[in-house]
PDB file of N, CA, C and O in Angstrom:
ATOM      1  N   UNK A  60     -44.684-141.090 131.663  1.00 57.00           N
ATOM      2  CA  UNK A  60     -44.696-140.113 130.586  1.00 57.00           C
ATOM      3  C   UNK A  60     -45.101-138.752 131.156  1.00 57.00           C
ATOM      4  O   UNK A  60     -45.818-138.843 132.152  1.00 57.00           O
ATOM      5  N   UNK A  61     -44.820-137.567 130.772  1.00 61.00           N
ATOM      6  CA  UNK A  61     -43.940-136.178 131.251  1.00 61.00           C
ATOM      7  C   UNK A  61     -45.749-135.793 130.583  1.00 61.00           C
ATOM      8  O   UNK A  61     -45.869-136.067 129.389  1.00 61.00           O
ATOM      9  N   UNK A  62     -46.857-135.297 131.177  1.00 60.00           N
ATOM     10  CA  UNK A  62     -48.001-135.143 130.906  1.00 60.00           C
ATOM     11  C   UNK A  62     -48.145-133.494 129.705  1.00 60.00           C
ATOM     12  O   UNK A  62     -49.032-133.136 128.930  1.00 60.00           O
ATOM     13  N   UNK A  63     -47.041-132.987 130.024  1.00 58.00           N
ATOM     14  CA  UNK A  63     -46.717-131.346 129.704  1.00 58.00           C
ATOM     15  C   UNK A  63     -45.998-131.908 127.916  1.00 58.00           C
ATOM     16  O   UNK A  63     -46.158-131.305 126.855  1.00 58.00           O
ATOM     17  N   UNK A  64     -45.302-133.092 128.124  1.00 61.00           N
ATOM     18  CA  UNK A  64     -45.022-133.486 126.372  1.00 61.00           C
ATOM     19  C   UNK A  64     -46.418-134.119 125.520  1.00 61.00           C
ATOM     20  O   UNK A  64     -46.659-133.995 124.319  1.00 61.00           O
ATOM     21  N   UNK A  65     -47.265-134.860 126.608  1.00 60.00           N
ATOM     22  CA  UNK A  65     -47.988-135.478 125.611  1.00 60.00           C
ATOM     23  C   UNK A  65     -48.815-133.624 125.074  1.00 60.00           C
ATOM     24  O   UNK A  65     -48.823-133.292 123.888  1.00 60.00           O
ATOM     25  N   UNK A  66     -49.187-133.040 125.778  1.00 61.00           N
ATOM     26  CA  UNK A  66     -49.867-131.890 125.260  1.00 61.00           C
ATOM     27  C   UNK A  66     -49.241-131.345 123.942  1.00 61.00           C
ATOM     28  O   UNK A  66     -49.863-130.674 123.118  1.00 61.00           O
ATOM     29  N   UNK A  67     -48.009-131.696 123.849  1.00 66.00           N
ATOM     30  CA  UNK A  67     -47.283-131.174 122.243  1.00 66.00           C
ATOM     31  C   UNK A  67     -47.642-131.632 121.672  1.00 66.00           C
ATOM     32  O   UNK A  67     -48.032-131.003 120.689  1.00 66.00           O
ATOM     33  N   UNK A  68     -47.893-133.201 121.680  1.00 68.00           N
ATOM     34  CA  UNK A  68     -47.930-134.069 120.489  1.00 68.00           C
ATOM     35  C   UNK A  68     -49.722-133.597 119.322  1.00 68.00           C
ATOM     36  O   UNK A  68     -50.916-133.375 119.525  1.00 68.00           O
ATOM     37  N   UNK A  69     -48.881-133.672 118.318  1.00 71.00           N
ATOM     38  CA  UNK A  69     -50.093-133.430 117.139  1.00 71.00           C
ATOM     39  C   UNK A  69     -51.243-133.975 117.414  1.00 71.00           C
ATOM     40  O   UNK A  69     -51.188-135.082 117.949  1.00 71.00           O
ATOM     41  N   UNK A  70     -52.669-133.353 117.126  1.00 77.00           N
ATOM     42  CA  UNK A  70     -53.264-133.817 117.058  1.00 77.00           C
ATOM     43  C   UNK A  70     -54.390-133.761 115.723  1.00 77.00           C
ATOM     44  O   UNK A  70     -54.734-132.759 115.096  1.00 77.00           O
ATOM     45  N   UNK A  71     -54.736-134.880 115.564  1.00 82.00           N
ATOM     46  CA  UNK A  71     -55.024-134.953 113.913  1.00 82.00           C
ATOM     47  C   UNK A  71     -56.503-134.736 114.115  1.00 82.00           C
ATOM     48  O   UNK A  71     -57.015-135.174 115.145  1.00 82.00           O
ATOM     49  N   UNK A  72     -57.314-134.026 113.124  1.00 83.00           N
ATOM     50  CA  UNK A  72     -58.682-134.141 113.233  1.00 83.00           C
ATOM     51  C   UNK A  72     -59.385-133.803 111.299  1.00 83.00           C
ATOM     52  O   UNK A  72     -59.103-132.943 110.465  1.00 83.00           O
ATOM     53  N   UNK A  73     -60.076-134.645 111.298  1.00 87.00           N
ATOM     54  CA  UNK A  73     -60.978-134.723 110.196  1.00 87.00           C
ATOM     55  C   UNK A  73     -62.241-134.348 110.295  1.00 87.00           C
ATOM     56  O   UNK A  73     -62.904-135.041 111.066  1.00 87.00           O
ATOM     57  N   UNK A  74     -62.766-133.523 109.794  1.00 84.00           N
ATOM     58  CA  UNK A  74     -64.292-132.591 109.786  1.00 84.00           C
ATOM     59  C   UNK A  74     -64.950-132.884 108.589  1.00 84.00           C
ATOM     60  O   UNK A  74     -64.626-132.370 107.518  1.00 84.00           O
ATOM     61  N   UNK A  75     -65.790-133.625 108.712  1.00 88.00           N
ATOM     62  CA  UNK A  75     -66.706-133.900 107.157  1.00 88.00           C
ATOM     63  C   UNK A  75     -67.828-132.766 107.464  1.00 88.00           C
ATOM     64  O   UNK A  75     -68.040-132.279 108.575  1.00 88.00           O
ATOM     65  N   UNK A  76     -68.597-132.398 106.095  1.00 83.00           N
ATOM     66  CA  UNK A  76     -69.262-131.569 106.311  1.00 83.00           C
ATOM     67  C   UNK A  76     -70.350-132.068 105.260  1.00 83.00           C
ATOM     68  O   UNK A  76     -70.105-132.333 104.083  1.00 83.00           O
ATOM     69  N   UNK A  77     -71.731-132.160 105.950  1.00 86.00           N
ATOM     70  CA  UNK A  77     -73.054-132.406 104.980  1.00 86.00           C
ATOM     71  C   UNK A  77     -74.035-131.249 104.944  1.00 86.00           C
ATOM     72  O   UNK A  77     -74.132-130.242 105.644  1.00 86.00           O
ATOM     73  N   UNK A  78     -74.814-131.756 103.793  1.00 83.00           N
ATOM     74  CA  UNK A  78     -75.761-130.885 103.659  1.00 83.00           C
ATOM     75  C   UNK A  78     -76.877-131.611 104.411  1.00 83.00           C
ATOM     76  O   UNK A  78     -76.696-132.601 105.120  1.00 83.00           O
ATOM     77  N   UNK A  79     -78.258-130.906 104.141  1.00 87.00           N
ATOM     78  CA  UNK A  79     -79.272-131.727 104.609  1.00 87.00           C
ATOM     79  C   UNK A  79     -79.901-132.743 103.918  1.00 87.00           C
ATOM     80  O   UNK A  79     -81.045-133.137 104.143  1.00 87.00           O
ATOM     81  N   UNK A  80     -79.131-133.174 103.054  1.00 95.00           N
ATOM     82  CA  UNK A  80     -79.576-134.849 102.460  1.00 95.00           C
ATOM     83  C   UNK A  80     -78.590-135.248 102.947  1.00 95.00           C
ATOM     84  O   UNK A  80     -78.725-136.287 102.301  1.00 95.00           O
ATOM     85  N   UNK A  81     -77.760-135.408 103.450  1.00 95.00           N
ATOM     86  CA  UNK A  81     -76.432-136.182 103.525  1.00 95.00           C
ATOM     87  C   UNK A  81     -75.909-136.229 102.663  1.00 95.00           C
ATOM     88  O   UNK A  81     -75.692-137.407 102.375  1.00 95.00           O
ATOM     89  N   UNK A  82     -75.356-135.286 101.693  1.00 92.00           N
ATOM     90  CA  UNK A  82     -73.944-135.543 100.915  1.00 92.00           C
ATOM     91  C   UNK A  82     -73.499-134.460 101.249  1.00 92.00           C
ATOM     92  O   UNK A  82     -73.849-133.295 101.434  1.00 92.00           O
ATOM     93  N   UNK A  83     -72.032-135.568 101.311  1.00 92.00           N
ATOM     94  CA  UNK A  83     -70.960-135.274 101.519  1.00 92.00           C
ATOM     95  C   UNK A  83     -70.214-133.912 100.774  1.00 92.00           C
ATOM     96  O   UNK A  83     -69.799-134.026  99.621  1.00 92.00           O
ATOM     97  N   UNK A  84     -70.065-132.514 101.582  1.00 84.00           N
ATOM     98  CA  UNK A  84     -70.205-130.929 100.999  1.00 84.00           C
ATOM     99  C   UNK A  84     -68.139-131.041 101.161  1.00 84.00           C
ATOM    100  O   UNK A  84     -67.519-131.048 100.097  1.00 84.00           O
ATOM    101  N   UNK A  85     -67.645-131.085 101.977  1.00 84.00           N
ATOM    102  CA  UNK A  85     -66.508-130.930 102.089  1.00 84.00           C
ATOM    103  C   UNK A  85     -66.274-131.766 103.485  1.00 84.00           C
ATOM    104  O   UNK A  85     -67.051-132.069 104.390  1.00 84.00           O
ATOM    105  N   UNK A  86     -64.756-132.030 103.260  1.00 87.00           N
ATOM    106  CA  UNK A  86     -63.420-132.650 103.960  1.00 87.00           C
ATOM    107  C   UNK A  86     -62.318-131.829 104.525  1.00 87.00           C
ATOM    108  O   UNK A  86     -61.373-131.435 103.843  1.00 87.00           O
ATOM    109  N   UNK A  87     -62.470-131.578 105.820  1.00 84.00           N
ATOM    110  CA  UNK A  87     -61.134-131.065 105.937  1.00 84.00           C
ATOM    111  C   UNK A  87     -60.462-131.538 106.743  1.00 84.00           C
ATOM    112  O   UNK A  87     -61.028-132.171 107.635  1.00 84.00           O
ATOM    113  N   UNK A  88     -59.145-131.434 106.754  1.00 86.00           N
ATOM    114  CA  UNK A  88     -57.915-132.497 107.428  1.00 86.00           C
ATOM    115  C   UNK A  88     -56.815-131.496 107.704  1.00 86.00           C
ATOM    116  O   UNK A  88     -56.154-130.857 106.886  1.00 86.00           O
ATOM    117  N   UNK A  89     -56.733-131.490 109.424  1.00 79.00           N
ATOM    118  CA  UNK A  89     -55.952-130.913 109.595  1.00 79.00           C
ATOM    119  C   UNK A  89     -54.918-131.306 110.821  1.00 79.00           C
ATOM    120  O   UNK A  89     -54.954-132.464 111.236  1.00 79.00           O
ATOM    121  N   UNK A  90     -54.029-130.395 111.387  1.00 78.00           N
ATOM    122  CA  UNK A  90     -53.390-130.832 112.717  1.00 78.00           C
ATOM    123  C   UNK A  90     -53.271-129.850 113.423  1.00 78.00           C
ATOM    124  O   UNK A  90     -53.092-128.712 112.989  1.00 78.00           O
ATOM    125  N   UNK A  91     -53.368-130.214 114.792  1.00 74.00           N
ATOM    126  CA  UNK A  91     -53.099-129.273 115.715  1.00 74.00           C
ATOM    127  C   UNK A  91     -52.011-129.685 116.552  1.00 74.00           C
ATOM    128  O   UNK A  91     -51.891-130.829 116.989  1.00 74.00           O
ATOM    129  N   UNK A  92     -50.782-128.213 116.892  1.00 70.00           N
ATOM    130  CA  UNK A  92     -49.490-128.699 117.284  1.00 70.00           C
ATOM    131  C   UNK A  92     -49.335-127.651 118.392  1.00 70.00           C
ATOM    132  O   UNK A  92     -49.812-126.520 118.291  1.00 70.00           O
ATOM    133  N   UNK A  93     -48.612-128.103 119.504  1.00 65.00           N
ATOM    134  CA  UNK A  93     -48.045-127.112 120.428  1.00 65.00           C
ATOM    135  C   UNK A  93     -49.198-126.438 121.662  1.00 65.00           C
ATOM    136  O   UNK A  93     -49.211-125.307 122.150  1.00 65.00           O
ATOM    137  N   UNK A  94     -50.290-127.843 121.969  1.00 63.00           N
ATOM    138  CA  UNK A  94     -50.568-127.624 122.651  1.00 63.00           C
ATOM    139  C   UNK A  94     -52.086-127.181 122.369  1.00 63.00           C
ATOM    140  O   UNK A  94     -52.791-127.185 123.379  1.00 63.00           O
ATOM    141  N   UNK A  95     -52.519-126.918 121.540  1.00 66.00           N
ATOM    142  CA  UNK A  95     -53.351-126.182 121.046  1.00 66.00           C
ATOM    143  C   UNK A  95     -54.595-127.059 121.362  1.00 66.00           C
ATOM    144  O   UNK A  95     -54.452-127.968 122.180  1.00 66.00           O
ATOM    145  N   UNK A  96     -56.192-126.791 120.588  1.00 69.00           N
ATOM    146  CA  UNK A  96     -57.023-127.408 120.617  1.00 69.00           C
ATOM    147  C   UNK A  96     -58.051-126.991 119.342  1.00 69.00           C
ATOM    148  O   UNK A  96     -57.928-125.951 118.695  1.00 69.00           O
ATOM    149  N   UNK A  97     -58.813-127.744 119.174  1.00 73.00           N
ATOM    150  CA  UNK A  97     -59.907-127.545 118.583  1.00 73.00           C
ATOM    151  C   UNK A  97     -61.309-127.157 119.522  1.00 73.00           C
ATOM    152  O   UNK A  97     -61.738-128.071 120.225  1.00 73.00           O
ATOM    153  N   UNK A  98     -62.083-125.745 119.559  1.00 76.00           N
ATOM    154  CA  UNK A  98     -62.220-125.199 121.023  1.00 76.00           C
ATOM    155  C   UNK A  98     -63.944-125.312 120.636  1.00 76.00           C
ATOM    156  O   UNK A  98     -64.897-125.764 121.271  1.00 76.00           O
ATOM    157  N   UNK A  99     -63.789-124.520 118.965  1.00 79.00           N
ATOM    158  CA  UNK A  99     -65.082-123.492 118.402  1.00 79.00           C
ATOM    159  C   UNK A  99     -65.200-124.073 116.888  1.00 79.00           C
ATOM    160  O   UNK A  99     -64.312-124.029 116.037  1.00 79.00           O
ATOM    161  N   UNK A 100     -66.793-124.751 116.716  1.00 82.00           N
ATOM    162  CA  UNK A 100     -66.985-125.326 115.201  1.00 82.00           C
ATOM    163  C   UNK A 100     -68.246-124.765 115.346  1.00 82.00           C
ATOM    164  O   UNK A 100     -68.989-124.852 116.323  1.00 82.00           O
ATOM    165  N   UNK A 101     -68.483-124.015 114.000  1.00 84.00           N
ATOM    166  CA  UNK A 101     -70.229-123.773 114.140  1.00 84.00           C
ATOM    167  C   UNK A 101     -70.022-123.511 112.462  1.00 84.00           C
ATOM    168  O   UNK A 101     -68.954-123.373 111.865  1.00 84.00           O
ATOM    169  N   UNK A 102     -71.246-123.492 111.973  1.00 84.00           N
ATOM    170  CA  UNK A 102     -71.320-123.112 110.620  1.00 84.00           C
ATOM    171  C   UNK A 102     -72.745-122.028 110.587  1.00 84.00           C
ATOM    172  O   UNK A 102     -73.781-122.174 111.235  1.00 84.00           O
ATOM    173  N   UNK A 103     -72.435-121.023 109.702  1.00 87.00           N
ATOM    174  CA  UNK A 103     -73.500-119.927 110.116  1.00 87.00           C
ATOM    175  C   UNK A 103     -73.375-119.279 108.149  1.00 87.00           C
ATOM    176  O   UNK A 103     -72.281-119.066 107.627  1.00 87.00           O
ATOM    177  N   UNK A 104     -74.033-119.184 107.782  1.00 87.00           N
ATOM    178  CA  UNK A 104     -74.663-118.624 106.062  1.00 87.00           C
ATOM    179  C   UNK A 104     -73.634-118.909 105.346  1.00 87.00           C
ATOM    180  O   UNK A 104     -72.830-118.019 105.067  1.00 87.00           O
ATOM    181  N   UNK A 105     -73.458-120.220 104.908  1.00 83.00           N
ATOM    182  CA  UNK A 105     -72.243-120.996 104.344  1.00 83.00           C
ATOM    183  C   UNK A 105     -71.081-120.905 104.189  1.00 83.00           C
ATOM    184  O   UNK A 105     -70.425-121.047 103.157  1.00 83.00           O
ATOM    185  N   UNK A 106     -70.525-120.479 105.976  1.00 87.00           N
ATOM    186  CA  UNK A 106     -69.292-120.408 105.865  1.00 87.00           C
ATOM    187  C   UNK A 106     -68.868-121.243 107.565  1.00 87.00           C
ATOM    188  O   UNK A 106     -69.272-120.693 108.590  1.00 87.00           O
ATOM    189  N   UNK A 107     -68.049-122.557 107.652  1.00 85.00           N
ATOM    190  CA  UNK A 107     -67.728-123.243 108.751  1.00 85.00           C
ATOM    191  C   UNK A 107     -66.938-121.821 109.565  1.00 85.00           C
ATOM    192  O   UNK A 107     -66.857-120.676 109.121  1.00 85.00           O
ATOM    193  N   UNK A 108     -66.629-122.138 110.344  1.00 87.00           N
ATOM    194  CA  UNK A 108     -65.876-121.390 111.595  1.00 87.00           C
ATOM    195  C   UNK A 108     -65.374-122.188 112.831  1.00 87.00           C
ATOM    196  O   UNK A 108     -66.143-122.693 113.650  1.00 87.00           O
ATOM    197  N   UNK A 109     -63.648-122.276 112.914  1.00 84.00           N
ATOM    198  CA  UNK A 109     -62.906-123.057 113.894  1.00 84.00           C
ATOM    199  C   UNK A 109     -62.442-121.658 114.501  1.00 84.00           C
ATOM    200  O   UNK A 109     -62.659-120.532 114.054  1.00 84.00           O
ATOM    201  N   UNK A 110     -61.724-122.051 115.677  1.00 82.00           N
ATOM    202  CA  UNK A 110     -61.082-121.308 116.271  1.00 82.00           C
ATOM    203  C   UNK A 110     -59.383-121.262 115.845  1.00 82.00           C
ATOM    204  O   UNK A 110     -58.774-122.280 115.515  1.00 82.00           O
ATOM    205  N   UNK A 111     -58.922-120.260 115.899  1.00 79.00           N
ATOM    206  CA  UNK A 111     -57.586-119.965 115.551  1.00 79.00           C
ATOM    207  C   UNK A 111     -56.948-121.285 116.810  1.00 79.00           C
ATOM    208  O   UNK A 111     -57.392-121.456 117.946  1.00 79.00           O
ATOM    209  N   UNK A 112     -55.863-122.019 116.165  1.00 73.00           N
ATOM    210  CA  UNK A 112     -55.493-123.378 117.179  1.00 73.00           C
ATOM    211  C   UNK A 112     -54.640-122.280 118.445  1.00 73.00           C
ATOM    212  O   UNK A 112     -54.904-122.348 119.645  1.00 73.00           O
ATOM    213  N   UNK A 113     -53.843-121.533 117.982  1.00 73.00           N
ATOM    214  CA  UNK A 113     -52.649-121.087 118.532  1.00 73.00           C
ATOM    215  C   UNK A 113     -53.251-119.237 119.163  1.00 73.00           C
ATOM    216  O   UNK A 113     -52.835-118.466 118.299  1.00 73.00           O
ATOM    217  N   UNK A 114     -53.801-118.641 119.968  1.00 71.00           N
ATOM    218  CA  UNK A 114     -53.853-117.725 119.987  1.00 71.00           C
ATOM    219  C   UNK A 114     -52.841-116.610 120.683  1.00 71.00           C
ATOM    220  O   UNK A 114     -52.248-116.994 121.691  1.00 71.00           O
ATOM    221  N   UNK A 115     -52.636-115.453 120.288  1.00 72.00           N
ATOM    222  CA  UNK A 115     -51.819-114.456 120.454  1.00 72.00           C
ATOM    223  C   UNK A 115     -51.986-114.116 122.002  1.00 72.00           C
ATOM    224  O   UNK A 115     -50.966-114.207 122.686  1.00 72.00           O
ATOM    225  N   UNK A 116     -53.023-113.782 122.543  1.00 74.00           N
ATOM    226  CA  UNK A 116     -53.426-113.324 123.505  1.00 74.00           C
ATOM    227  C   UNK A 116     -54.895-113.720 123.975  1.00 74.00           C
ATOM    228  O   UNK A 116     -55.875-113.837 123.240  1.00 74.00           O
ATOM    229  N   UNK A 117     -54.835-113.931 125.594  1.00 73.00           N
ATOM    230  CA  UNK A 117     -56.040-114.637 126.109  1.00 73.00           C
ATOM    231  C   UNK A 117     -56.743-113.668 125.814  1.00 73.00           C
ATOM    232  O   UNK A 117     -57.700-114.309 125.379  1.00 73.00           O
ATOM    233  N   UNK A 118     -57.073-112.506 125.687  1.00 77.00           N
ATOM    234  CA  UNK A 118     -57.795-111.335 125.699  1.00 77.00           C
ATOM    235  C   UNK A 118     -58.696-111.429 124.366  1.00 77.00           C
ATOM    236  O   UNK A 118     -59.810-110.964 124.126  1.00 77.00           O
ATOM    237  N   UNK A 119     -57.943-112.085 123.702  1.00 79.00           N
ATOM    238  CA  UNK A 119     -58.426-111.963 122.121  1.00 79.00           C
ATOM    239  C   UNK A 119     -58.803-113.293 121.568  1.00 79.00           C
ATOM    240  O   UNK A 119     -57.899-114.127 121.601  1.00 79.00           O
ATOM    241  N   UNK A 120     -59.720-113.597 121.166  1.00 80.00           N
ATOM    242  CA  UNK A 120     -60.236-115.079 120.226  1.00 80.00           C
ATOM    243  C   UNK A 120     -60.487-114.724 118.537  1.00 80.00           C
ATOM    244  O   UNK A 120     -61.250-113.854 118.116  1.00 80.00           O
ATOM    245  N   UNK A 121     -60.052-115.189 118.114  1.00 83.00           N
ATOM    246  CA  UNK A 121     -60.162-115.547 116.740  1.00 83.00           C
ATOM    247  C   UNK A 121     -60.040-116.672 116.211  1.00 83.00           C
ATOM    248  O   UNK A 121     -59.212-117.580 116.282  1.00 83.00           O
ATOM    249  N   UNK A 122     -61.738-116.347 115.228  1.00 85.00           N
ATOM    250  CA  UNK A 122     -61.817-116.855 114.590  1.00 85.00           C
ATOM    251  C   UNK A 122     -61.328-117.040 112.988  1.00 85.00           C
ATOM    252  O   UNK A 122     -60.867-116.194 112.222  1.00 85.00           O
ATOM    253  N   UNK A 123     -61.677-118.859 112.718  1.00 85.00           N
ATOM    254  CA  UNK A 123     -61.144-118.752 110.905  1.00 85.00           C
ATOM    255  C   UNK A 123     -62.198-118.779 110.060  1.00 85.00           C
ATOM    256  O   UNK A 123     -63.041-119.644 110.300  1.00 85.00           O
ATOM    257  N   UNK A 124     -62.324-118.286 109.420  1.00 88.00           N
ATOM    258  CA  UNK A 124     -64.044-118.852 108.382  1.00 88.00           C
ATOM    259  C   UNK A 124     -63.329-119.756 107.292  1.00 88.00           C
ATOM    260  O   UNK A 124     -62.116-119.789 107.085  1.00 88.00           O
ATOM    261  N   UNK A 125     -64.072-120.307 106.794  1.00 85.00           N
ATOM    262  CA  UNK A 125     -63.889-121.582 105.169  1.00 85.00           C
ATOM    263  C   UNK A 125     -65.167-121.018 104.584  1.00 85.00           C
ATOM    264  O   UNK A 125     -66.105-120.710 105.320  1.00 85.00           O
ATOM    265  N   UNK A 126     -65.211-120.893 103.385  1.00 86.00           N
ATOM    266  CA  UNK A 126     -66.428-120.734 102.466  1.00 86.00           C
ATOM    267  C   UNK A 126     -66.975-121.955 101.881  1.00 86.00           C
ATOM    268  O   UNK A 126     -66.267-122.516 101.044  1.00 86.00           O
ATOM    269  N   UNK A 127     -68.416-122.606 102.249  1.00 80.00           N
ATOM    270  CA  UNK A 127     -69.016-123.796 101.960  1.00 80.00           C
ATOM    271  C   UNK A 127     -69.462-124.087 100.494  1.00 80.00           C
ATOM    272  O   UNK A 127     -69.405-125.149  99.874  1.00 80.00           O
ATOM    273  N   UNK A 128     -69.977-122.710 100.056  1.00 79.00           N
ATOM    274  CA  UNK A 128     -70.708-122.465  98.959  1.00 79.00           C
ATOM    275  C   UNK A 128     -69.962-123.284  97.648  1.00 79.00           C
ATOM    276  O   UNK A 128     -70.811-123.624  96.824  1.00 79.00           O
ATOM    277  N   UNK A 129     -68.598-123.666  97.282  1.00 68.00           N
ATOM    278  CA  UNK A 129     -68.394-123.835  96.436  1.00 68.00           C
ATOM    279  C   UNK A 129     -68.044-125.274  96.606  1.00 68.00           C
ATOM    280  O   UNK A 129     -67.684-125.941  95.636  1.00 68.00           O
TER     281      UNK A 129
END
């Protein structure tokens, strides 16, 4: 197997998110395609933060925020 195809293939990832009792705050379900990765997870004044899967330019990182609060 061609090591440069498996890097295409989707990759699925599920992120549960708790509070500090343990319940369950949010679910998210997503995929990553074309090589990409899941790089950057942090959560900072109730809002998660991934990294953009696909970026434009090495020069540049971006990030995505989600809002927890609701």
């Amino acid at each position: 197997m061609d090591l440069r195809e498996i890097s295409k293939i989707p990759k699925d990832y599920q992120l549960l998110v708790y509070d500090e009792d343990w319940k369950l705050l949010k679910v998210f379900q997503f995929s990553v395609s074309g090589g990409g990765s899941l790089e950057s997870v942090f959560v900072d004044n109730e809002l998660l933060y991934l990294n953009q899967f696909e970026q434009e330019s090495e020069d540049e990182y971006v990030l995505i925020s989600y809002d927890l609060s609701n």
